[in-house]
Tab-separated table of C-alpha atoms in Angstrom:
chain	number	residue	atom	x	y	z
A	1094	MET	CA	123.680	24.830	167.318
A	1095	ASP	CA	125.461	23.588	170.455
A	1096	ALA	CA	124.186	25.591	173.436
A	1097	THR	CA	126.731	24.224	175.926
A	1098	PRO	CA	128.449	27.234	177.541
A	1099	GLU	CA	132.155	27.589	176.822
A	1100	ASP	CA	134.729	28.955	179.248
A	1101	ARG	CA	138.360	29.910	178.701
A	1102	LEU	CA	141.175	28.796	181.001
A	1103	LEU	CA	144.810	29.848	181.253
A	1104	ASP	CA	144.189	33.236	179.686
A	1105	GLY	CA	142.331	31.677	176.763
A	1106	ARG	CA	144.759	28.857	175.972
A	1107	VAL	CA	142.199	26.184	176.930
A	1108	ARG	CA	138.574	26.124	175.797
A	1109	LEU	CA	136.175	24.236	178.057
A	1110	ARG	CA	132.542	23.411	177.505
A	1111	GLN	CA	130.665	22.745	180.740
A	1112	ALA	CA	127.048	21.789	181.253
A	1113	PRO	CA	125.321	24.708	183.019
A	1114	GLU	CA	123.382	22.469	185.431
A	1115	GLY	CA	126.300	20.272	186.545
A	1116	TYR	CA	129.514	20.684	188.498
A	1117	ARG	CA	131.737	23.361	186.946
A	1118	ALA	CA	135.522	23.336	187.127
A	1119	GLY	CA	136.846	26.252	189.140
A	1120	MET	CA	139.720	27.268	191.381
A	1121	ASP	CA	140.409	23.771	192.709
A	1122	ALA	CA	140.836	22.412	189.176
A	1123	ALA	CA	143.148	25.313	188.304
A	1124	LEU	CA	145.317	24.662	191.359
A	1125	LEU	CA	145.484	20.921	190.714
A	1126	ALA	CA	146.588	21.555	187.126
A	1127	ALA	CA	149.242	24.021	188.295
A	1128	ALA	CA	150.548	21.430	190.768
A	1129	CYS	CA	150.641	18.574	188.251
A	1130	ASP	CA	153.978	16.794	188.503
A	1131	ALA	CA	154.757	15.603	184.962
A	1132	PRO	CA	158.243	15.713	183.431
A	1133	ASP	CA	158.672	15.392	179.669
A	1134	GLY	CA	157.490	12.024	178.392
A	1135	ALA	CA	155.550	11.182	181.568
A	1136	ARG	CA	152.213	9.361	181.513
A	1137	VAL	CA	149.704	11.071	183.802
A	1138	LEU	CA	146.271	9.898	184.973
A	1139	GLU	CA	143.562	12.095	186.450
A	1140	ALA	CA	140.928	10.104	188.323
A	1141	GLY	CA	137.494	11.687	188.182
A	1142	CYS	CA	138.384	14.136	185.424
A	1143	GLY	CA	134.876	15.513	184.876
A	1144	VAL	CA	134.677	17.504	181.651
A	1145	GLY	CA	138.462	17.923	181.657
A	1146	GLY	CA	139.065	21.259	183.389
A	1147	ALA	CA	142.150	20.225	185.367
A	1148	LEU	CA	143.232	17.599	182.836
A	1149	LEU	CA	143.348	19.920	179.821
A	1150	ALA	CA	144.906	22.774	181.792
A	1151	ALA	CA	147.618	20.379	183.003
A	1152	ALA	CA	148.149	19.141	179.445
A	1153	ALA	CA	148.478	22.719	178.198
A	1154	ARG	CA	151.039	23.421	180.921
A	1155	ARG	CA	152.962	20.183	180.238
A	1156	PRO	CA	153.007	19.852	176.424
A	1157	ALA	CA	155.558	17.006	176.415
A	1158	ALA	CA	153.534	14.680	178.693
A	1159	LEU	CA	150.719	12.236	177.899
A	1160	PHE	CA	147.444	12.390	179.813
A	1161	VAL	CA	144.535	10.046	180.505
A	1162	GLY	CA	141.326	11.175	182.195
A	1163	LEU	CA	139.060	8.658	183.946
A	1164	GLU	CA	135.388	9.558	184.346
A	1165	ARG	CA	132.532	7.301	185.441
A	1166	ASP	CA	129.595	9.311	184.066
A	1167	PRO	CA	129.128	8.582	180.337
A	1168	ALA	CA	127.622	11.979	179.487
A	1169	THR	CA	130.395	13.828	181.300
A	1170	ALA	CA	133.042	11.639	179.650
A	1171	ALA	CA	131.518	12.420	176.253
A	1172	LEU	CA	131.728	16.143	176.955
A	1173	ALA	CA	135.342	15.700	178.102
A	1174	ARG	CA	136.139	14.046	174.740
A	1175	GLU	CA	134.539	17.014	172.972
A	1176	ASN	CA	136.784	19.321	174.961
A	1177	VAL	CA	139.867	17.283	174.041
A	1178	ALA	CA	138.956	17.660	170.359
A	1179	LEU	CA	138.092	21.335	170.818
A	1180	ASN	CA	141.640	21.946	172.049
A	1181	ASP	CA	143.333	19.753	169.398
A	1182	MET	CA	144.824	17.509	172.083
A	1183	ALA	CA	143.612	14.101	170.894
A	1184	ALA	CA	147.162	13.013	170.081
A	1185	ARG	CA	148.168	13.051	173.751
A	1186	VAL	CA	144.993	13.273	175.880
A	1187	GLU	CA	142.576	10.340	176.159
A	1188	ILE	CA	139.305	10.020	178.085
A	1189	LEU	CA	138.277	6.637	179.479
A	1190	GLU	CA	135.096	5.619	181.263
A	1191	GLY	CA	135.741	3.964	184.593
A	1192	ASP	CA	135.112	4.145	188.328
A	1193	VAL	CA	137.661	4.438	191.142
A	1194	ALA	CA	135.500	1.978	193.068
A	1195	LEU	CA	136.699	-0.744	190.686
A	1196	PRO	CA	140.233	-2.195	190.732
A	1197	PHE	CA	142.742	-0.304	188.613
A	1198	LYS	CA	143.715	-3.543	186.872
A	1199	THR	CA	140.292	-3.673	185.173
A	1200	LEU	CA	141.435	-0.798	182.928
A	1201	GLY	CA	144.184	-2.964	181.444
A	1202	LEU	CA	146.732	-0.149	181.701
A	1203	ALA	CA	150.291	-0.062	182.965
A	1204	PRO	CA	150.840	2.019	186.122
A	1205	PHE	CA	151.333	5.724	185.452
A	1206	ASP	CA	154.309	7.966	186.210
A	1207	ALA	CA	152.008	10.401	188.011
A	1208	VAL	CA	148.384	10.507	189.122
A	1209	MET	CA	146.234	13.381	190.311
A	1210	ALA	CA	142.710	13.886	191.600
A	1211	ASN	CA	140.244	16.296	193.152
A	1212	PRO	CA	138.135	13.704	195.025
A	1213	PRO	CA	134.582	14.560	196.067
A	1214	TYR	CA	134.799	16.528	199.296
A	1215	PHE	CA	132.113	14.638	201.225
A	1216	ASP	CA	131.389	10.971	201.882
A	1217	ASP	CA	128.715	11.436	204.525
A	1218	PRO	CA	125.326	12.600	203.148
A	1219	LYS	CA	124.529	14.047	206.608
A	1220	ALA	CA	127.492	16.437	206.374
A	1221	LEU	CA	125.698	18.850	204.061
A	1222	ARG	CA	122.401	19.423	202.382
A	1223	ALA	CA	122.054	17.148	199.369
A	1224	PRO	CA	123.498	18.817	196.252
A	1225	ALA	CA	121.562	19.078	193.032
A	1226	PRO	CA	121.321	15.669	191.281
A	1227	ALA	CA	123.642	16.840	188.475
A	1228	LYS	CA	126.328	17.652	191.068
A	1229	GLN	CA	125.881	14.593	193.295
A	1230	GLY	CA	128.832	12.651	191.857
A	1231	ALA	CA	131.194	15.607	192.164
A	1232	TRP	CA	130.355	16.305	195.810
A	1233	MET	CA	129.685	12.849	197.285
A	1234	ALA	CA	132.276	10.059	197.236
A	1235	ASP	CA	130.374	6.778	197.188
A	1236	GLY	CA	133.324	4.728	198.408
A	1237	GLY	CA	134.729	7.441	200.637
A	1238	LEU	CA	138.195	8.934	200.482
A	1239	GLU	CA	139.655	5.459	201.066
A	1240	ALA	CA	138.427	4.260	197.659
A	1241	TRP	CA	140.153	7.189	195.931
A	1242	THR	CA	143.488	6.848	197.703
A	1243	SER	CA	143.505	3.073	197.207
A	1244	PHE	CA	142.870	3.476	193.489
A	1245	LEU	CA	145.573	6.123	193.081
A	1246	LEU	CA	148.127	3.982	194.896
A	1247	LYS	CA	147.436	1.116	192.501
A	1248	ALA	CA	147.449	3.398	189.452
A	1249	VAL	CA	150.934	4.870	189.989
A	1250	ARG	CA	154.301	3.144	189.599
A	1251	GLU	CA	156.842	2.885	192.401
A	1252	GLY	CA	158.513	6.271	192.800
A	1253	GLY	CA	155.666	7.981	190.948
A	1254	ALA	CA	153.878	11.084	192.233
A	1255	ILE	CA	150.367	11.285	193.671
A	1256	THR	CA	148.876	14.799	193.798
A	1257	LEU	CA	145.567	15.623	195.495
A	1258	ILE	CA	143.593	18.731	196.352
A	1259	HIS	CA	141.082	18.349	199.158
A	1260	ARG	CA	139.589	19.866	202.298
A	1261	ALA	CA	142.146	20.912	204.881
A	1262	ASP	CA	140.207	19.159	207.641
A	1263	ARG	CA	140.765	15.813	205.880
A	1264	LEU	CA	144.554	16.170	205.801
A	1265	ALA	CA	145.129	13.643	208.587
A	1266	ASP	CA	142.923	11.119	206.772
A	1267	ILE	CA	144.748	11.642	203.471
A	1268	LEU	CA	148.147	11.123	205.073
A	1269	SER	CA	147.077	8.030	207.002
A	1270	LEU	CA	145.411	6.439	203.971
A	1271	LEU	CA	148.429	6.990	201.722
A	1272	ALA	CA	151.120	6.279	204.327
A	1273	PRO	CA	151.165	2.462	204.121
A	1274	LYS	CA	152.479	2.604	200.539
A	1275	ALA	CA	153.625	6.202	200.007
A	1276	GLY	CA	155.788	8.824	201.665
A	1277	SER	CA	157.929	11.885	200.976
A	1278	PHE	CA	154.800	13.936	201.674
A	1279	GLN	CA	154.644	17.603	200.749
A	1280	VAL	CA	151.696	19.704	201.887
A	1281	ARG	CA	150.808	23.188	200.669
A	1282	PRO	CA	147.969	24.940	202.555
A	1283	ILE	CA	145.565	27.058	200.496
A	1284	HIS	CA	144.142	30.128	202.268
A	1285	ALA	CA	141.330	32.310	200.988
A	1286	ARG	CA	143.019	35.237	202.775
A	1287	ALA	CA	146.237	35.543	204.727
A	1288	ASP	CA	144.464	35.862	208.087
A	1289	ALA	CA	141.983	33.028	207.464
A	1290	PRO	CA	142.490	29.331	208.252
A	1291	ALA	CA	143.354	27.117	205.303
A	1292	LYS	CA	140.242	25.515	203.780
A	1293	ARG	CA	142.088	23.454	201.151
A	1294	VAL	CA	145.383	21.591	200.946
A	1295	LEU	CA	147.436	20.349	198.043
A	1296	VAL	CA	149.182	17.091	198.941
A	1297	ARG	CA	151.926	15.388	196.972
A	1298	ALA	CA	153.351	11.980	197.858
A	1299	LEU	CA	155.693	9.517	196.201
A	1300	LYS	CA	154.816	5.845	196.114
A	1301	THR	CA	157.413	4.095	198.295
A	1302	GLY	CA	158.914	7.512	199.145
A	1303	LYS	CA	160.856	7.738	202.418
A	1304	ALA	CA	161.767	11.431	202.817
A	1305	PRO	CA	160.428	13.429	205.807
A	1306	LEU	CA	157.177	15.330	205.437
A	1307	GLN	CA	157.525	18.941	204.265
A	1308	LEU	CA	155.020	21.683	205.062
A	1309	LEU	CA	155.464	24.187	202.230
A	1310	PRO	CA	154.704	27.939	202.192
A	1311	PRO	CA	150.970	28.604	201.816
A	1312	LEU	CA	149.201	29.977	198.774
A	1313	VAL	CA	146.923	32.937	199.553
A	1314	LEU	CA	144.189	33.442	196.966
A	1315	HIS	CA	142.685	36.855	197.768
A	1316	PRO	CA	144.139	40.104	199.151
A	1317	ARG	CA	142.377	41.957	201.950
A	1318	GLU	CA	141.265	44.631	199.479
A	1319	GLY	CA	141.784	45.736	195.907
A	1320	ALA	CA	142.373	43.061	193.276
A	1321	LYS	CA	140.233	39.941	193.111
A	1322	HIS	CA	143.265	37.656	193.442
A	1323	THR	CA	146.752	37.983	194.854
A	1324	ALA	CA	149.492	38.363	192.261
A	1325	GLU	CA	150.609	34.758	192.840
A	1326	ALA	CA	147.098	33.355	192.430
A	1327	GLU	CA	146.481	35.501	189.343
A	1328	ALA	CA	149.668	34.207	187.715
A	1329	ILE	CA	148.584	30.632	188.395
A	1330	LEU	CA	145.129	31.205	186.916
A	1331	ARG	CA	146.632	32.813	183.812
A	1332	GLY	CA	149.112	29.971	183.411
A	1333	THR	CA	152.248	32.082	183.783
A	1334	ALA	CA	153.260	30.351	187.039
A	1335	ARG	CA	153.194	26.820	188.436
A	1336	LEU	CA	152.835	25.498	191.941
A	1337	GLU	CA	156.269	23.959	192.268
A	1338	TRP	CA	157.246	21.112	194.572
A	1339	VAL	CA	160.638	21.756	196.116
């Protein structure tokens, strides 16, 4: 009997098996899926898809789009394929093994209409105590943030959308790394509480976009007291609301 724990996302619409000792998809994956920019018929790539938490939630939210997840760890990619089958999404969700450190052209794929990623939050081993070996790849970016942004810029067509969730203190780096080939930036701060500084940001850019940067209203995750999540965050987690780009 398979002992891999199974979680439910989007109020039970998505089943997700996750290895108990490895990185587990959580709030960041839910927010990235809610922010996925994929009109009907679009081809969407998630770089570093893990076991498919954000990828499958985005696919459930966007049933008329096609999705590809790229994952470098073979065991994690295998579990992601199991999750695709578990959710009966094999007709429009595919998992490939590959590394963002390698050129996009090695995949032999045409550029996508949209790309998204939750890159590892650290690229300096001295910045935090070393994570458990099973979580090393999820927390430490071997090629740094530059490798991820470079790959995403190559993977998306001109005019296509790039969506990232990352640490708020890396916002300047994200903008500067994408700016040579992308623009029309939109930034949504993510606050744990209304009176706390933003710890995360969602960033959307268009390849070759020229519109001025927009700083959008923040998303607050937790109220000061009472419910675990704000009404807006709860609706996003349940899949009844999206994070729209305006």
